[in-house]
XYZ file of C-alpha atoms in Angstrom:
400
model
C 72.649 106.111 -2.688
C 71.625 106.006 -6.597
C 70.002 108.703 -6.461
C 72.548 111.110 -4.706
C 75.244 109.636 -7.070
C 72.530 110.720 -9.853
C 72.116 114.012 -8.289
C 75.560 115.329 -8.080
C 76.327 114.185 -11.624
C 73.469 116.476 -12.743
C 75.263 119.144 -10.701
C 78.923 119.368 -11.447
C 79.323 122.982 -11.354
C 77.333 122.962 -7.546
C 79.631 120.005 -6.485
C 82.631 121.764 -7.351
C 81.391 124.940 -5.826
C 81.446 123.006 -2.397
C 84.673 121.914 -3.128
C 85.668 125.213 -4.273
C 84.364 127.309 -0.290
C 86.361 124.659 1.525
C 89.568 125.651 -0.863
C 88.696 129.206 -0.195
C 88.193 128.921 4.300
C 91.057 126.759 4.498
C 93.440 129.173 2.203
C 92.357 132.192 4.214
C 93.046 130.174 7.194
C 96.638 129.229 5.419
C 97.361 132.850 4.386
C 96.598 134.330 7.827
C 98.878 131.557 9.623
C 101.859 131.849 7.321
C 104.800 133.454 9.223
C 106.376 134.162 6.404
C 104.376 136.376 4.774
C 104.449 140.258 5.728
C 100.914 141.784 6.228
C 101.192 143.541 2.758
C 101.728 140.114 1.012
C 98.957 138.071 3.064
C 96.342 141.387 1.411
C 98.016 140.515 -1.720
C 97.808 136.696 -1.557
C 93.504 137.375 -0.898
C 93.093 138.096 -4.526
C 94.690 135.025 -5.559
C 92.659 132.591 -3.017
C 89.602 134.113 -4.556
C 90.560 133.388 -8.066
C 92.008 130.097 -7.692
C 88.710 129.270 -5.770
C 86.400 130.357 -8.418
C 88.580 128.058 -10.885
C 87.816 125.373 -8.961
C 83.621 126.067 -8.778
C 83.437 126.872 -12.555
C 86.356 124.412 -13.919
C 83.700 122.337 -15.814
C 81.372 125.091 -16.560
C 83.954 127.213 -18.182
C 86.870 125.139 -18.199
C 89.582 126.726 -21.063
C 88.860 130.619 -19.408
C 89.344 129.177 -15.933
C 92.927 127.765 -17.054
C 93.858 131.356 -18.176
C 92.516 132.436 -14.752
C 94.528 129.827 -12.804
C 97.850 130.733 -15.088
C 97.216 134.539 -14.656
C 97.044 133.732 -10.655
C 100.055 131.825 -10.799
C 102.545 134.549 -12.312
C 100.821 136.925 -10.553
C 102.032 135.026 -7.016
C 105.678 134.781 -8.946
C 105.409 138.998 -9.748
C 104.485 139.723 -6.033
C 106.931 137.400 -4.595
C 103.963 135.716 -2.503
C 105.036 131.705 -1.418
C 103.346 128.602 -2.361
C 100.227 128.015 -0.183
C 97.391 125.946 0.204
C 94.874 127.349 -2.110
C 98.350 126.709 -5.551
C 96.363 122.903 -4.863
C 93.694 124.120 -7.215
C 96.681 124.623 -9.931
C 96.603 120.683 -10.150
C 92.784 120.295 -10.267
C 92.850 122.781 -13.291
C 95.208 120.887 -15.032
C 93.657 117.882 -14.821
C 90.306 119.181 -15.826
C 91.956 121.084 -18.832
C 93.713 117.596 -19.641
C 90.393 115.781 -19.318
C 88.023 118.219 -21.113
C 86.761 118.982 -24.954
C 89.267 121.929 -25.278
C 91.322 122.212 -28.283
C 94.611 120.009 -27.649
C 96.616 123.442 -28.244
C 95.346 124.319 -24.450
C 95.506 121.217 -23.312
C 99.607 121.041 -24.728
C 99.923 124.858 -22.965
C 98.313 123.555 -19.654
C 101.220 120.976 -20.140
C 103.880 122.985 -20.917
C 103.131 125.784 -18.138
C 102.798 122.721 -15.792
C 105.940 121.587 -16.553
C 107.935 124.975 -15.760
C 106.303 125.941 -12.654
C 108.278 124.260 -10.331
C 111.509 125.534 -11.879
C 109.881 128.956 -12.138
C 109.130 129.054 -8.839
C 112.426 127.896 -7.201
C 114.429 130.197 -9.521
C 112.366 132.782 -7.961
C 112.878 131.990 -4.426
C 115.484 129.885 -4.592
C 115.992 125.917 -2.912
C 117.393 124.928 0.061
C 116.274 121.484 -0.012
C 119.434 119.738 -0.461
C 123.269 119.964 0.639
C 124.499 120.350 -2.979
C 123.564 121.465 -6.326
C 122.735 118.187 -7.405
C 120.043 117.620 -4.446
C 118.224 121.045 -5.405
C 117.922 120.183 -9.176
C 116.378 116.614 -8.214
C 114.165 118.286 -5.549
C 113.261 120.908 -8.659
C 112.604 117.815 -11.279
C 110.707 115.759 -8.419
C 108.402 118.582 -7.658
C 107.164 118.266 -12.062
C 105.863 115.027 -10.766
C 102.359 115.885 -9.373
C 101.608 118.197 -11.956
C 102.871 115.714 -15.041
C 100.842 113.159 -13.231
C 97.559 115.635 -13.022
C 97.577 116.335 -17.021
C 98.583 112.426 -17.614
C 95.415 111.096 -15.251
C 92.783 113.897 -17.074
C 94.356 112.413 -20.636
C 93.917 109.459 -19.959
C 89.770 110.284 -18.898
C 89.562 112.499 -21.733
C 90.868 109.036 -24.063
C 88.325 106.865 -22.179
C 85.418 109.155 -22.336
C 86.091 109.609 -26.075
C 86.455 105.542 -26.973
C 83.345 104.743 -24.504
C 81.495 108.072 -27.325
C 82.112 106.221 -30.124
C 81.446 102.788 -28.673
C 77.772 104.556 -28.190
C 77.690 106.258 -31.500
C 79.013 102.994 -33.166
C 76.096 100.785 -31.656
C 73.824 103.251 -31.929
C 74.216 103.654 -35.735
C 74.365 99.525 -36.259
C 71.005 99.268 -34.222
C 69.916 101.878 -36.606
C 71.331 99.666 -39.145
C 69.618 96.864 -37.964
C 66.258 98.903 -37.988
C 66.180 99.849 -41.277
C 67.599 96.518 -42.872
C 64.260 94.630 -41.034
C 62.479 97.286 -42.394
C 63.578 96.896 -46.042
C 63.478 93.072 -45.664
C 59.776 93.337 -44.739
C 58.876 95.241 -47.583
C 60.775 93.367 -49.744
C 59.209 89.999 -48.931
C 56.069 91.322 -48.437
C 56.061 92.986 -52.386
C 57.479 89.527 -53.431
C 54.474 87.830 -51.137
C 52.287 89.794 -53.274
C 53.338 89.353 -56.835
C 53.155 85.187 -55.684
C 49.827 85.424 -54.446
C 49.096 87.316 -57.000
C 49.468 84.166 -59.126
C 47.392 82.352 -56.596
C 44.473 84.584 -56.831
C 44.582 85.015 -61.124
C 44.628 81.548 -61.512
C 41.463 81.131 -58.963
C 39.515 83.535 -61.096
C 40.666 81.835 -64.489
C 39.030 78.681 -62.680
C 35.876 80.623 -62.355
C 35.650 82.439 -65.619
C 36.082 78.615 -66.971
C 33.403 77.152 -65.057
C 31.440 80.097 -65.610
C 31.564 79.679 -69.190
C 31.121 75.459 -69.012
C 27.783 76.354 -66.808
C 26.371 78.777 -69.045
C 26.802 76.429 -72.297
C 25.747 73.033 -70.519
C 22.844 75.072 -68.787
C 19.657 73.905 -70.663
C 21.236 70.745 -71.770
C 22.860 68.680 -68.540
C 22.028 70.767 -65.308
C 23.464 68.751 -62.701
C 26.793 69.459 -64.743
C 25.745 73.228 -64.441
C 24.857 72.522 -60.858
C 28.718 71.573 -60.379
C 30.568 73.990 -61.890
C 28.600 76.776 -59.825
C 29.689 75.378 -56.635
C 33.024 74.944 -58.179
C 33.194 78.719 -58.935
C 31.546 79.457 -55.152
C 34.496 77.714 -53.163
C 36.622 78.964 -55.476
C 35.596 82.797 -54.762
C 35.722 82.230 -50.983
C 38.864 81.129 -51.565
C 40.306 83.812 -53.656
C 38.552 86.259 -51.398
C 40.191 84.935 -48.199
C 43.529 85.475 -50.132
C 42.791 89.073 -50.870
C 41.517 89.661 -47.580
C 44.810 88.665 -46.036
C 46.897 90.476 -48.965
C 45.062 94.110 -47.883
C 45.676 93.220 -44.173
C 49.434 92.713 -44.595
C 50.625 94.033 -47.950
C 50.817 97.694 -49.680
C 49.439 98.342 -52.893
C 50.577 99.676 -55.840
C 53.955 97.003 -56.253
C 54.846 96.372 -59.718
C 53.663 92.966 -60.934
C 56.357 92.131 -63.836
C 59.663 90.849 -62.663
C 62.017 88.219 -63.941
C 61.024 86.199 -61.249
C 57.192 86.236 -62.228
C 56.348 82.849 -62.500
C 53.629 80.489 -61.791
C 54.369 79.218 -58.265
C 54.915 76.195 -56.809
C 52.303 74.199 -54.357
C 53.001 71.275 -51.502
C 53.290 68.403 -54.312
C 56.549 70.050 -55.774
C 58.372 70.183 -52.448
C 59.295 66.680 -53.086
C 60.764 67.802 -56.580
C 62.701 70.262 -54.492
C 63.806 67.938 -52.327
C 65.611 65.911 -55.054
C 67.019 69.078 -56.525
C 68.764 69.683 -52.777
C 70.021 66.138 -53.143
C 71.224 66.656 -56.758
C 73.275 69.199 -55.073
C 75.186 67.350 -52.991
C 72.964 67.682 -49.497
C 71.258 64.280 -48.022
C 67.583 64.372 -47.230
C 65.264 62.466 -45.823
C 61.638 63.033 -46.810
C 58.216 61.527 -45.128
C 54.658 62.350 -45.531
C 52.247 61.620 -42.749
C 48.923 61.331 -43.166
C 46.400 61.731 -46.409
C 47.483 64.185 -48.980
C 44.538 66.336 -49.686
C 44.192 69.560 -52.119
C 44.929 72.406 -49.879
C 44.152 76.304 -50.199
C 46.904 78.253 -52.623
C 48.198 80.402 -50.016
C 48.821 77.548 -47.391
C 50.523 75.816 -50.287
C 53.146 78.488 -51.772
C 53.790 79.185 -47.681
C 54.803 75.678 -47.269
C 57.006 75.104 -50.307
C 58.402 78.446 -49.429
C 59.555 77.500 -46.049
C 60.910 74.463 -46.953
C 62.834 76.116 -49.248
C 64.386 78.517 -47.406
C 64.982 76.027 -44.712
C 67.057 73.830 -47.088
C 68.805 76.562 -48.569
C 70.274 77.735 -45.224
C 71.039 74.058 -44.439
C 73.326 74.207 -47.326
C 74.641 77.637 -46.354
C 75.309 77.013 -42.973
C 75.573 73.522 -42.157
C 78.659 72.536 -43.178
C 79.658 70.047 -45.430
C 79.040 66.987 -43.840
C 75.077 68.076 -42.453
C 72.183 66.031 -43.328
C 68.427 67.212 -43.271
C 65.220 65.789 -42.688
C 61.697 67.216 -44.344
C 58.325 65.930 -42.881
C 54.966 67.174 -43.972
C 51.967 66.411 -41.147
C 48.331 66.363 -42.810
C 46.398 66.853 -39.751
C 42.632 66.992 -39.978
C 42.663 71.303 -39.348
C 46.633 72.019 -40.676
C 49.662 71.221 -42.436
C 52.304 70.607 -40.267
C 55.830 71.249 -41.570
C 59.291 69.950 -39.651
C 63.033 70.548 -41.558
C 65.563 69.993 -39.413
C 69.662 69.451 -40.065
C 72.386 68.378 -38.015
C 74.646 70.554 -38.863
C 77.071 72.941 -37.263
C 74.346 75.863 -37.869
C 74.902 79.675 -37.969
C 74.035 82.161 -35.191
C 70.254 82.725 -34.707
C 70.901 86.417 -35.445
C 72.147 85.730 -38.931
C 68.794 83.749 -39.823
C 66.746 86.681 -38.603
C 68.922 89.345 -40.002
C 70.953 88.122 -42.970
C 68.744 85.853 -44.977
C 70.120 82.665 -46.896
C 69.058 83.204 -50.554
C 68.067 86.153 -51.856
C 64.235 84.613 -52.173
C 63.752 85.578 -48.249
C 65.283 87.604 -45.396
C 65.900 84.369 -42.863
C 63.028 84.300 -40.109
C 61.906 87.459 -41.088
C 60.551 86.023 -44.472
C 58.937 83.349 -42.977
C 57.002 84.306 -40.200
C 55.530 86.990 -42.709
C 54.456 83.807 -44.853
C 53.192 82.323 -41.628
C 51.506 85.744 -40.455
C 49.484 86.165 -43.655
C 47.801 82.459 -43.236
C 47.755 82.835 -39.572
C 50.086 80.078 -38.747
C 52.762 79.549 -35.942
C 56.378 79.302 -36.547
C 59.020 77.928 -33.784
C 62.767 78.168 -35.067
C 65.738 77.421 -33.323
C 68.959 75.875 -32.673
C 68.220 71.991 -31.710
C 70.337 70.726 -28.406
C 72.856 68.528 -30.222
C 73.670 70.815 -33.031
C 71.856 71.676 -35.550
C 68.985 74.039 -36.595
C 65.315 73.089 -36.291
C 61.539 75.293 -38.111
C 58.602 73.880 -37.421
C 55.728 75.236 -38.470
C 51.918 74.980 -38.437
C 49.428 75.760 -41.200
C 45.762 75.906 -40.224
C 43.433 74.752 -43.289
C 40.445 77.433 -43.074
C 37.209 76.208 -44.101
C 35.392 77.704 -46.811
């Protein structure tokens, strides 16, 4: 059944053409049964069937020339003196399409107006006999306005719809394109400030090796197990800043500019706790546990963790409400850092994390799983059954 109701709205101008052979056989059939019509006016009335029927098959096809058609039949059927038959129903159909349709609202106002003086013209042509007085034939004349008022009204109001359910499409459309484009600049935007961070990371690794480089070369001859040291400091270290730049070329473009106001050397896992007291300096109550042994971890896994606790307290404040409390746990497990910051707060709609950000430093969820991404960890954000907003994330410590 879907598929013939797809069909026929492919093929409007077909449908109406069926509509428009059963106007024309059952007007011929109308003309050549009227009584009151002399042989000369039934020839006559042939040439209006056929035009009022081709109205009807090419109304949506070519609707504003079939309405001058349709009028152009109509005082031609007042000029001949030829009655009111079965085929004048197409008048109605063409003023509703007219009504409903992209014409210019001049034509649709004429369809109106004509519509609204055919009854009259036609009854001061023949004349009425409807009613016992004066005052009957008038009402008969004003009641007979009805059905074609009611045509143009029911294709205005379509024509209305059609045009509010347009711009309900062209209004989403454009705020999903929106939405596009803002991800798109959001990513870019973290990713450049992802870079210009681990950009720190990686300078500071190679300072460490030029250092120890130096230290081996002048202890060298003199204490070589100190030598011996420093080389397999600077080895790890490499691997380490090599990992980071292998996971910067995967994820970020080149070519960002490295000065900024912002360019700073960047925080690691020991400082969230001196972020945590600058949340509660703030006025927002957190709790905040470590489990398991603190060990040195790799830069990048570092900055990613301080970052998402960050930007999980900062939407805390934004969004919790007043009254909302947080909790901060750090998990040292023997392969990953496992990070839990939950509130209990009245929260904000998951959309707004994703799309709106919280602090300027990130774009929401987007920011963060782009942090998680680059040192292949797992994020799971959400609201948390109670109220409240949960992230909790897992780092995995590569070995190097």
């Amino acid at each position: 059944m879907q598929r013939l109701y797809d069909f026929l709205r492919r093929h409007p101008t077909g449908v109406d053409s069926f509509w428009a052979v059963l106007l024309f056989g059952f007007s011929m059939l109308n003309v050549a049964a009227e009584s009151g019509l002399s042989t000369r006016l039934k020839f006559a009335a042939v040439p209006v069937v056929i035009a009022l029927s081709t109205a009807v098959a090419l109304r949506r096809k070519w609707t504003q020339a079939m309405f001058w058609l349709t009028l152009g039949a109509g005082v031609y059927q007042l000029a001949l003196g030829i009655v009111a038959g079965f085929y004048d129903v197409a008048m109605f159909v063409i003023l509703f399409t007219v009504a409903a349709s992209e014409v210019p609202r001049w034509v649709s106002r004429t369809a109106l107006g004509w519509g609204l003086i055919a009854a009259p013209l036609y009854f001061l042509r023949y004349g009425v006999d409807k009613g016992t007085n004066t005052v009957d034939n008038v009402l008969f004349t004003l009641f007979m306005i009805v059905p074609f008022v009611l045509a143009w009204v029911m294709g205005d109001s379509l024509r209305t719809r059609r045009a509010y359910y347009a711009q309900l499409i062209e209004r989403n459309q454009r705020l999903e394109k929106e939405r596009v484009a803002q991800a798109k600049v959001a990513v870019a935007a973290e990713r450049a400030r992802i870079a210009r961070e681990l950009h720190d990371v990686v300078a500071h690794n190679v300072s460490v090796m030029v250092v120890q480089a130096d230290g081996a070369a002048y202890v060298m001859d003199v204490a070589p197990e100190q030598a011996k040291e420093a080389l397999q400091t600077i080895s790890g270290t490499g691997r380490q800043a090599l990992a980071e730049m292998r996971r910067l070329l995967g994820v970020l473009r080149t070519g960002e500019p490295q000065e900024s106001e912002d360019y700073v050397p960047q925080p690691d896992v020991e400082q969230i706790e001196v972020l945590v007291e600058q949340v509660r300096a703030a006025g927002l109550t957190v709790d905040f546990e470590v489990e398991g042994t603190p060990r040195r971890l790799p830069s990048g896994v570092e900055l990613t963790a301080y970052r998402i606790v960050q930007e999980a307290l900062t939407n805390t404040r934004k969004h919790g409400g007043p009254a909302a409390k947080a909790s901060v746990r750090l998990v040292y497990f023997d392969d990953g850092l496992g990070l839990l910051v939950e509130d209990d707060g009245r929260g904000s709609p998951h959309e707004m994390y994703e799309d709106g950000g919280a602090d300027g430093a990130g774009h929401g969820l987007i920011g963060m799983r782009e942090r998680i991404g680059m040192v292949g960890g797992t994020l799971d954000a959400g609201p948390r059954p109670g109220g409240g907003f949960r992230i909790s994330a897992l780092l995995p410590l590569k070995k190097t």
